[in-house]
PDB file of C-alpha atoms in Angstrom:
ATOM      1  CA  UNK A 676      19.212 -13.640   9.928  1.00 58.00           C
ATOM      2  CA  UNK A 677      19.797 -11.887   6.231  1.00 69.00           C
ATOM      3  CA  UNK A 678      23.102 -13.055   3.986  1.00 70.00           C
ATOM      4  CA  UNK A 679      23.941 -10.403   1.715  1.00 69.00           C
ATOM      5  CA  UNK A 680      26.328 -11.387  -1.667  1.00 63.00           C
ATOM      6  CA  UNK A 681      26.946  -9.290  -4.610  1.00 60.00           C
ATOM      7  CA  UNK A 682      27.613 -10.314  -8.426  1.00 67.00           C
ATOM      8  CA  UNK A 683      29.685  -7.866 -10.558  1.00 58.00           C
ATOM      9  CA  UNK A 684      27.747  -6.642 -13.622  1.00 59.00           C
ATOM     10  CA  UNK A 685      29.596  -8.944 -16.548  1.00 57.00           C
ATOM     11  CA  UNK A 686      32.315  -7.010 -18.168  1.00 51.00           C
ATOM     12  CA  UNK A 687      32.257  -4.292 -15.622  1.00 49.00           C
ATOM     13  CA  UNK A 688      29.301  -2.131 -17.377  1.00 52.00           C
ATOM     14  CA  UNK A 689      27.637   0.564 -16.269  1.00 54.00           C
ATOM     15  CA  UNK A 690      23.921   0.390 -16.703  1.00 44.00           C
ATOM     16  CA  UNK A 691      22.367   3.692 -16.736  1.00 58.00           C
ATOM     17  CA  UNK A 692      18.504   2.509 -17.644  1.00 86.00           C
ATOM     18  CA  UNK A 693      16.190   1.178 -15.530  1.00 87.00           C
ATOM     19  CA  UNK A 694      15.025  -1.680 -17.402  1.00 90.00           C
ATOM     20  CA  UNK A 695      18.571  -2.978 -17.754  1.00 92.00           C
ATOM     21  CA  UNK A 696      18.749  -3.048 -14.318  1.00 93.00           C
ATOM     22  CA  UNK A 697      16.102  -5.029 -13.744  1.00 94.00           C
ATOM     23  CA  UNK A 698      16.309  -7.419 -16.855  1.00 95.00           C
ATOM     24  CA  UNK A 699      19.824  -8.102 -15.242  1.00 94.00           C
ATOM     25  CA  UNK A 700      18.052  -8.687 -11.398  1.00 96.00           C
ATOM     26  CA  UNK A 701      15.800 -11.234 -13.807  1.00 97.00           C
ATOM     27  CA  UNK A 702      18.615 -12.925 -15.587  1.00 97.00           C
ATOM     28  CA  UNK A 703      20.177 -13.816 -11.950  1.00 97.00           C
ATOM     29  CA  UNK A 704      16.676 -15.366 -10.562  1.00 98.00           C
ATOM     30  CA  UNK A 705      15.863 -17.090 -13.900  1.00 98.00           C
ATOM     31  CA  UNK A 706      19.812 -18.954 -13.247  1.00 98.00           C
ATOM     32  CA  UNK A 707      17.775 -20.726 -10.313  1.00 98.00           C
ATOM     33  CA  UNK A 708      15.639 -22.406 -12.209  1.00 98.00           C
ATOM     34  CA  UNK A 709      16.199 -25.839 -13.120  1.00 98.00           C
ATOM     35  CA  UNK A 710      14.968 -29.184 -15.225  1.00 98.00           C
ATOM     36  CA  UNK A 711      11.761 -30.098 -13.839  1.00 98.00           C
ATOM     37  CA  UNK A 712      10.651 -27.348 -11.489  1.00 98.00           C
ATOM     38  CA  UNK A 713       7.410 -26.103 -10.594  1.00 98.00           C
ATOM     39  CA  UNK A 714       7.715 -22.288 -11.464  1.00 98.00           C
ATOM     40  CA  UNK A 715       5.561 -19.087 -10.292  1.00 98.00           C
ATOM     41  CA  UNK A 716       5.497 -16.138 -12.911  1.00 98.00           C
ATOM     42  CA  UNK A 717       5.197 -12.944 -11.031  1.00 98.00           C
ATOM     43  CA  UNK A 718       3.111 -10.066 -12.223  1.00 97.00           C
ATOM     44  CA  UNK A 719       4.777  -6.707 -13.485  1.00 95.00           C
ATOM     45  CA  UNK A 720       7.266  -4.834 -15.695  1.00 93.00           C
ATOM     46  CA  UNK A 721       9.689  -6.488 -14.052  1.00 95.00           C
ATOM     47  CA  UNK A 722       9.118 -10.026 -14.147  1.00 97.00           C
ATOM     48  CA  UNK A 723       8.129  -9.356 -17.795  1.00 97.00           C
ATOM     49  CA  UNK A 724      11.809  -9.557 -18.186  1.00 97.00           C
ATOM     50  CA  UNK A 725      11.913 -12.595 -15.849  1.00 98.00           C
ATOM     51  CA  UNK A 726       9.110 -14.441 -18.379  1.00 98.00           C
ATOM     52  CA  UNK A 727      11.076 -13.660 -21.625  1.00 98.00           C
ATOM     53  CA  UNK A 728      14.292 -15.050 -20.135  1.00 98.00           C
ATOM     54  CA  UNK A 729      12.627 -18.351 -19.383  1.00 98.00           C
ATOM     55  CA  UNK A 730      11.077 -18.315 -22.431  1.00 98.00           C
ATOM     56  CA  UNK A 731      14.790 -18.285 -24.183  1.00 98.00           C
ATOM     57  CA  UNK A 732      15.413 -21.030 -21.638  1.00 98.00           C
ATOM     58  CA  UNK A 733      12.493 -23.378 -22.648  1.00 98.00           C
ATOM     59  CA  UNK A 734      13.647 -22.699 -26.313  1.00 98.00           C
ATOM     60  CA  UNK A 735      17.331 -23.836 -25.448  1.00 98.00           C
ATOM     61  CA  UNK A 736      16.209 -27.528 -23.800  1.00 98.00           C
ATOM     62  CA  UNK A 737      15.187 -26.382 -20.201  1.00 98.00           C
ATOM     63  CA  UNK A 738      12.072 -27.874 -19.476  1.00 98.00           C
ATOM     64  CA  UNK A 739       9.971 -26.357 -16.519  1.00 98.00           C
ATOM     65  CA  UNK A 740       6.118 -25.726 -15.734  1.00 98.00           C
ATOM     66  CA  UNK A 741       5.015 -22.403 -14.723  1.00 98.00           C
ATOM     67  CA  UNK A 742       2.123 -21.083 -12.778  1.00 98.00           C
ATOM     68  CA  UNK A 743       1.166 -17.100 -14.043  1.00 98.00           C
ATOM     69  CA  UNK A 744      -0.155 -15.061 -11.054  1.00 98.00           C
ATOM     70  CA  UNK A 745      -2.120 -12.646 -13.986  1.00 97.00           C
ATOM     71  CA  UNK A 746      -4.145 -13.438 -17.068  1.00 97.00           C
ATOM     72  CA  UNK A 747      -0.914 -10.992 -18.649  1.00 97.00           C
ATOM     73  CA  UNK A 748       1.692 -13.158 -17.524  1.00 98.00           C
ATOM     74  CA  UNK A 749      -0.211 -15.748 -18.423  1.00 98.00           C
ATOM     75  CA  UNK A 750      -0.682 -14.818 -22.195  1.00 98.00           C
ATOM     76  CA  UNK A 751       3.224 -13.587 -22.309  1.00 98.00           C
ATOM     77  CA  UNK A 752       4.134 -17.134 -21.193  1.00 98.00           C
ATOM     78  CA  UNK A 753       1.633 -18.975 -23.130  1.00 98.00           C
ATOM     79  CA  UNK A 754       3.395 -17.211 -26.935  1.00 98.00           C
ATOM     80  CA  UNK A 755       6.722 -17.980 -25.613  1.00 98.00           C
ATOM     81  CA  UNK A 756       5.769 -21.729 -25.392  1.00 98.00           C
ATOM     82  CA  UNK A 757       5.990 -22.124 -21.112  1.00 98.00           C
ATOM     83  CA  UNK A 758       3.906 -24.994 -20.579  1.00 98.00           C
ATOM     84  CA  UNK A 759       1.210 -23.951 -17.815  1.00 98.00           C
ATOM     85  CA  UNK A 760      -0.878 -25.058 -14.766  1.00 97.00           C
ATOM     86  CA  UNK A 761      -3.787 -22.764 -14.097  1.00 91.00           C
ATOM     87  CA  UNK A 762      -3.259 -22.786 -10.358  1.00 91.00           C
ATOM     88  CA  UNK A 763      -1.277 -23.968  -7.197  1.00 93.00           C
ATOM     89  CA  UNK A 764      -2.436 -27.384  -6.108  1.00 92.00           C
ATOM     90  CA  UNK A 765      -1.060 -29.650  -3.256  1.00 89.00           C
ATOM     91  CA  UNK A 766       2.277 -29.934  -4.493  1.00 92.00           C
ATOM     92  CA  UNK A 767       4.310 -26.936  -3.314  1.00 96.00           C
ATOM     93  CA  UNK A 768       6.166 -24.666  -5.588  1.00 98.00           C
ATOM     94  CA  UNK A 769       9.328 -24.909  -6.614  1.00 98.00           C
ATOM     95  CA  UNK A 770      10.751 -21.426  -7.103  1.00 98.00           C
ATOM     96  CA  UNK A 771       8.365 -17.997  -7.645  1.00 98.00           C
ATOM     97  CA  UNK A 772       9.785 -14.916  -9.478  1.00 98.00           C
ATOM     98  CA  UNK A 773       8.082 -11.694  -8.683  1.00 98.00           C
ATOM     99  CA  UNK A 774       9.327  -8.013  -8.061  1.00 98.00           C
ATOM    100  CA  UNK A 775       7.946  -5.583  -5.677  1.00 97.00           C
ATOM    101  CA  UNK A 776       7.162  -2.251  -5.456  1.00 96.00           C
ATOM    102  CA  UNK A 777       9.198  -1.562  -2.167  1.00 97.00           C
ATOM    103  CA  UNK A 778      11.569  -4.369  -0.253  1.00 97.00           C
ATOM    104  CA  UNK A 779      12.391  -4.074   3.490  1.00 97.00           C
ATOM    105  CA  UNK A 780      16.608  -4.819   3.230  1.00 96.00           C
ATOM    106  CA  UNK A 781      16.217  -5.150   7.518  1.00 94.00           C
ATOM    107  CA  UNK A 782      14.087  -8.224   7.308  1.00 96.00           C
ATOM    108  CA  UNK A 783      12.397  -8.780   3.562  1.00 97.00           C
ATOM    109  CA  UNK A 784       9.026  -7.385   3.749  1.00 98.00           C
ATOM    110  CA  UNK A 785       7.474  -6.619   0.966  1.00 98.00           C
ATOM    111  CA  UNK A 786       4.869  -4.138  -0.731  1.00 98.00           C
ATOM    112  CA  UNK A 787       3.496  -5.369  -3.331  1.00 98.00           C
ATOM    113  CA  UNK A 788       0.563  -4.955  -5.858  1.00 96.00           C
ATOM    114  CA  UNK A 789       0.667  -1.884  -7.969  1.00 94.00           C
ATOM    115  CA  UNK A 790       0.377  -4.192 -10.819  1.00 93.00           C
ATOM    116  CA  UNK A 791      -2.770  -5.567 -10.183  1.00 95.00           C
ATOM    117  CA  UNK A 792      -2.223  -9.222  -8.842  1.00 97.00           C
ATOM    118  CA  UNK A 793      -1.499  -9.115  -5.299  1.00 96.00           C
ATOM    119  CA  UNK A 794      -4.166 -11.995  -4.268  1.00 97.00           C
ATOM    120  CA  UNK A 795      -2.984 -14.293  -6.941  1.00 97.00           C
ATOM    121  CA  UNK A 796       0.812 -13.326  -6.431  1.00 98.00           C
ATOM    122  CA  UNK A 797       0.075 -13.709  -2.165  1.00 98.00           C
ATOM    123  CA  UNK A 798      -1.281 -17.282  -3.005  1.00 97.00           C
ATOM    124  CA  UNK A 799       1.513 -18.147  -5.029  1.00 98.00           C
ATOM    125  CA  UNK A 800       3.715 -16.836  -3.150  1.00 98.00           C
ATOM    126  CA  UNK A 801       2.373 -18.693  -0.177  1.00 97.00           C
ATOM    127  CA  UNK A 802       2.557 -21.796  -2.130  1.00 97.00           C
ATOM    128  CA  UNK A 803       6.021 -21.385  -2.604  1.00 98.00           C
ATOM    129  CA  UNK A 804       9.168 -23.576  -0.824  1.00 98.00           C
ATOM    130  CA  UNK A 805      11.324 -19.722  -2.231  1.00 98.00           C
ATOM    131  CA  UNK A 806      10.253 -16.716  -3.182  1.00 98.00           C
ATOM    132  CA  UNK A 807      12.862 -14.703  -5.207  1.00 98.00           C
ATOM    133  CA  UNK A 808      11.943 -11.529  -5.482  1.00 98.00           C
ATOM    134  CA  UNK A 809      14.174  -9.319  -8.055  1.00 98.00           C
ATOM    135  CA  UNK A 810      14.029  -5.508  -8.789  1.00 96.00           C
ATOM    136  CA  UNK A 811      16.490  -2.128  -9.273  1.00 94.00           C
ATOM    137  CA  UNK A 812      17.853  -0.514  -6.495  1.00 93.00           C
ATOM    138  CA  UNK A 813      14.980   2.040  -6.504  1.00 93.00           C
ATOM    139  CA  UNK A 814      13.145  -0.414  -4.628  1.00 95.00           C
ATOM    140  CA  UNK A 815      15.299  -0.986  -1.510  1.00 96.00           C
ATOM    141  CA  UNK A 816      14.696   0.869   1.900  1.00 96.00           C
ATOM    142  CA  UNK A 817      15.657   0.160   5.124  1.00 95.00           C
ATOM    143  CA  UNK A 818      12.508  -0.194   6.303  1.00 95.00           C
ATOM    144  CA  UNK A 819       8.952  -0.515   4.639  1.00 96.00           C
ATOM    145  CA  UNK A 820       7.769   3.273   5.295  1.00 88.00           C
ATOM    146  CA  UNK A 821       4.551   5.360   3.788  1.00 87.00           C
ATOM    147  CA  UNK A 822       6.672   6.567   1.088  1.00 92.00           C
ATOM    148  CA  UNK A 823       4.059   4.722  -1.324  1.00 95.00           C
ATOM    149  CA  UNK A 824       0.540   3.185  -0.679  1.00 97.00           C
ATOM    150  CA  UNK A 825      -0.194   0.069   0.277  1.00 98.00           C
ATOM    151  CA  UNK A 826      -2.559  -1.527  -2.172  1.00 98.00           C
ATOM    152  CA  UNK A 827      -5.667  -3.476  -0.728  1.00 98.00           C
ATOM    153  CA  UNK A 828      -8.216  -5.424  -3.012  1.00 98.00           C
ATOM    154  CA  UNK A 829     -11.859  -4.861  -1.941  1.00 98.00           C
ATOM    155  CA  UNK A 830     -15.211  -6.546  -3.091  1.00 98.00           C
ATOM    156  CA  UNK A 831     -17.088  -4.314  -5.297  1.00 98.00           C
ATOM    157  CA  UNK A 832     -20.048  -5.035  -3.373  1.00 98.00           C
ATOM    158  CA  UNK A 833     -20.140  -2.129  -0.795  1.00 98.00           C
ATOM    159  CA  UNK A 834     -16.360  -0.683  -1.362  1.00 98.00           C
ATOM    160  CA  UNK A 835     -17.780   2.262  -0.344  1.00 98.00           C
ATOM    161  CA  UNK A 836     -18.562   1.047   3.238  1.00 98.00           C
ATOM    162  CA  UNK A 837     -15.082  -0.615   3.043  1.00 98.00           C
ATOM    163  CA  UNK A 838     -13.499   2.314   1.598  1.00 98.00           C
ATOM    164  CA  UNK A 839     -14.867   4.256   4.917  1.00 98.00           C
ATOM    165  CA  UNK A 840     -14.142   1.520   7.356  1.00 98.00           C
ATOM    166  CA  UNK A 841     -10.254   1.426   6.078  1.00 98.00           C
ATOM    167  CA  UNK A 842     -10.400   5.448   6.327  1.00 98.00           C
ATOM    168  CA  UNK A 843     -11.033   4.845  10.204  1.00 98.00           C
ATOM    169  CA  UNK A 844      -8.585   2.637  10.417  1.00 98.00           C
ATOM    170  CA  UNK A 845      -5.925   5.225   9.831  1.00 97.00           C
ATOM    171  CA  UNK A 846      -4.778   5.442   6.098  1.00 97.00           C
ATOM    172  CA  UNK A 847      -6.303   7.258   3.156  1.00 98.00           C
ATOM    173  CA  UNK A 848      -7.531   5.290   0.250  1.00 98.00           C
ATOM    174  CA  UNK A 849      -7.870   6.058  -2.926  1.00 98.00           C
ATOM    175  CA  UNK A 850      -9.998   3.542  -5.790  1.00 98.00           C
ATOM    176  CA  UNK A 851      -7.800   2.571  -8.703  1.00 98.00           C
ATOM    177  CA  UNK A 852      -8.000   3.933 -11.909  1.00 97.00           C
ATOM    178  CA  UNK A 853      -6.930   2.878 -15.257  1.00 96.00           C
ATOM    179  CA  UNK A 854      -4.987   5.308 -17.333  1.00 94.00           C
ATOM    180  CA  UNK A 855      -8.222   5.707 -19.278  1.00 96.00           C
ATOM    181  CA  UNK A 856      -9.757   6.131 -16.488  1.00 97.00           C
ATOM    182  CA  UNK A 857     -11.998   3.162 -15.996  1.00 97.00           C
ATOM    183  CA  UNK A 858     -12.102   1.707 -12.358  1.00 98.00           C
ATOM    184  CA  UNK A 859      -9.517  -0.921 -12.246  1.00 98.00           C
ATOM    185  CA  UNK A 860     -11.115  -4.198 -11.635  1.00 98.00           C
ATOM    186  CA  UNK A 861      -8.394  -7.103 -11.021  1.00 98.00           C
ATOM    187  CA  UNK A 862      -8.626 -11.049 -12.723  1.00 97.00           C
ATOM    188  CA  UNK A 863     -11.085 -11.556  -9.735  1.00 96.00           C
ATOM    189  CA  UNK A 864     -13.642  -9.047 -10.484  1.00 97.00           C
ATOM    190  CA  UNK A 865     -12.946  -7.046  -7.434  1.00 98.00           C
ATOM    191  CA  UNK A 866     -11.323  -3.366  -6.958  1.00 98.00           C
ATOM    192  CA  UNK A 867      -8.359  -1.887  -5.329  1.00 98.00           C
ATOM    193  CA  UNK A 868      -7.716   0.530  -3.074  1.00 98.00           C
ATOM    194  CA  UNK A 869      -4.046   2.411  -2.841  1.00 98.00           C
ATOM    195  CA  UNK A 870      -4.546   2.811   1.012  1.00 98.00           C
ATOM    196  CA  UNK A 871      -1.398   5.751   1.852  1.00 98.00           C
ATOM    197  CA  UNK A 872      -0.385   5.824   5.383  1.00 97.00           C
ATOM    198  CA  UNK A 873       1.880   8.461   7.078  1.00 95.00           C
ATOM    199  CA  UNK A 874       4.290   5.833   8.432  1.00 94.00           C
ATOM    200  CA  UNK A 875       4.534   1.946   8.656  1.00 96.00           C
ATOM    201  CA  UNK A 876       5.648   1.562  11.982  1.00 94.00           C
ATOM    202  CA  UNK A 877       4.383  -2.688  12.552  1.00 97.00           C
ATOM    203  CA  UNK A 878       3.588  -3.882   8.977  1.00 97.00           C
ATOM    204  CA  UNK A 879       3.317  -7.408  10.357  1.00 97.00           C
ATOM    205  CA  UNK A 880      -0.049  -5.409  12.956  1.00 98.00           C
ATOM    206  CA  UNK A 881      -1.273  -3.034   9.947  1.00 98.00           C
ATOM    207  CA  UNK A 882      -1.461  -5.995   7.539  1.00 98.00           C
ATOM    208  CA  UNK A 883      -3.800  -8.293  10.473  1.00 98.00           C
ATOM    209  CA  UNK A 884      -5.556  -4.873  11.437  1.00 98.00           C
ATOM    210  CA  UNK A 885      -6.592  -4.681   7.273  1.00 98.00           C
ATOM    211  CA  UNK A 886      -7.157  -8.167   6.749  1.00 98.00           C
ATOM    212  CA  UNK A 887      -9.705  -7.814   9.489  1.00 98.00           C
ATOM    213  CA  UNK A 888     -11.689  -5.251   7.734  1.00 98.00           C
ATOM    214  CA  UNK A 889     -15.404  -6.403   6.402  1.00 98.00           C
ATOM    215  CA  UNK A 890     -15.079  -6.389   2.275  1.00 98.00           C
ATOM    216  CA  UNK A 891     -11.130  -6.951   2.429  1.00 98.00           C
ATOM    217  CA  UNK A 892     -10.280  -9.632   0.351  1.00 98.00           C
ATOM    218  CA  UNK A 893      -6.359  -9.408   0.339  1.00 98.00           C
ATOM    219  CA  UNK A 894      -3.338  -6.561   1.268  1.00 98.00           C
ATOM    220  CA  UNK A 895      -0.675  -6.062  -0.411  1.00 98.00           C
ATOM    221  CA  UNK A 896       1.804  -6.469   2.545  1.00 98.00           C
ATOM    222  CA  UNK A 897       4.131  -9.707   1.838  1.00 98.00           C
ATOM    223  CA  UNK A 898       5.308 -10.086   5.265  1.00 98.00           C
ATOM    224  CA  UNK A 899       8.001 -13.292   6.016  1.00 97.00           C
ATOM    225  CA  UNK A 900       7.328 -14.327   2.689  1.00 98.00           C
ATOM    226  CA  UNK A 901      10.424 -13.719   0.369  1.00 98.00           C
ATOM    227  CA  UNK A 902      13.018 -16.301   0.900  1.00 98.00           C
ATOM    228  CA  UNK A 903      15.779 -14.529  -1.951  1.00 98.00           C
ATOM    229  CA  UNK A 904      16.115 -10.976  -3.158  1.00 98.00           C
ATOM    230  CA  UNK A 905      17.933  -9.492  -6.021  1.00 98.00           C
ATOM    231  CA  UNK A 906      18.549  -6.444  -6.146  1.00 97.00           C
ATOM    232  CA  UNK A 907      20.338  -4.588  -9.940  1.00 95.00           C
ATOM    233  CA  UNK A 908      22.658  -1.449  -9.435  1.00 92.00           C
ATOM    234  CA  UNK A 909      24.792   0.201 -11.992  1.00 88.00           C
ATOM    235  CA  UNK A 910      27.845  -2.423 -10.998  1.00 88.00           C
ATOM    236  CA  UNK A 911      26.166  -5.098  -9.488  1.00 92.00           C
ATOM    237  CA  UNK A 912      23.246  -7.197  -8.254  1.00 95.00           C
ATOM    238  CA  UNK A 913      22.995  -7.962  -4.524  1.00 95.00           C
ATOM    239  CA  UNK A 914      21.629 -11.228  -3.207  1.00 97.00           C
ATOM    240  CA  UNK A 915      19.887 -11.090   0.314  1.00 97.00           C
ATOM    241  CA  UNK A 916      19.089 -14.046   1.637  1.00 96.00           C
ATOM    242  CA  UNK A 917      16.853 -14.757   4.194  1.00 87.00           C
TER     243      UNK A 917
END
């Protein structure tokens, strides 16, 4: 069962740009942090905004550990002074801040990925007692659809035999590309593949029926995993709770 609240925009302003929308989605997760926690630092443009925020918060007395999910939100946290751990251990997460590239509002499912750090971000995430996932409204569907691919990180060795073996399965995939246009290779060593589908009609099946593939090493379907998401319009950011 979802719980849906909404927080006015302070002073009743319209945002009109993107980023404001989602530094304000940030500002409302980075609230939820408190003294002492045990804090995952999501990957992507918009938790960029997330990391700067708790940097501002480190600087004004609150004192937190965080745990990057990306050597880039790893070296934005390390020159705003957030005291690190290199990776999850035993002791469960406190709190992980991530966005998404599309959110589910029917029951939280996620897509996720397009930034590069979906196996570290799925292991944190996993690790995690909440995951608050924040974002603009651009993000929000009813349901998770084939509007955009689903990234899927592949070993290197033989992608091409995995890249034909998730082709068969039903979606078509595509090798990621830098903007230069260098094969993207993630802080593993390993490739991805933006895997479109026509429709998403069982994420929960399609994400099993791609783990399952030989030279799979993670999908970027986040399925029962967010606990919190925040979602920034021009008036106000939504809270769904799970």
């Amino acid at each position: 069962m979802l719980r849906q609240l909404a927080a006015s925009i302070p002073g009743g302003a319209r945002l009109m740009n993107l980023e404001e929308l989602k530094e304000h989605a940030a500002a409302t997760a980075v609230a939820m942090v408190e003294p002492g926690m045990l804090v995952g630092l999501g990957t992507g443009t918009t938790t960029t905004h997330a990391i700067k925020l708790l940097g501002e918060r480190f600087r004004d007395g609150l004192r937190f550990t965080g745990i990057p999910t990306s050597s880039v939100s790893a070296r934005l946290a390390t020159s705003l002074g957030i005291p690190l751990i290199e990776s999850p251990t035993a002791t469960p997460i406190d709190l992980t801040i991530d966005g998404a590239d599309e959110i589910a509002e029917a029951d939280l499912s996620l897509i996720k990925g397009m930034g590069g750090a979906l196996l570290r971000e799925k292991i944190v995430a996993s690790s995690s007692r909440r995951l608050v996932i924040i974002g603009d409204e651009t993000k929000l569907v009813r349901r998770l659809s084939g509007r955009i691919a689903v990234p899927v990180e592949v070993v290197i060795f033989g992608w091409e035999a995995t890249w034909a073996r998730l082709t068969a399965f039903g979606c078509q995939p595509e090798l990621r590309r830098t903007p230069e246009g260098e094969v993207f290779r993630t802080d593993g060593g390993n490739y991805i593949l933006n895997c479109k589908f026509d429709e998403l009609p069982d994420p929960a099946a399609i994400e099993r029926g791609l783990s399952m593939i030989v030279g799979v090493v993670e999908v970027g379907l986040f399925i029962g995993m967010a606990t919190t998401v925040l979602v920034a319009s021009e008036t106000e950011v939504r809270r769904i709770d799970r």
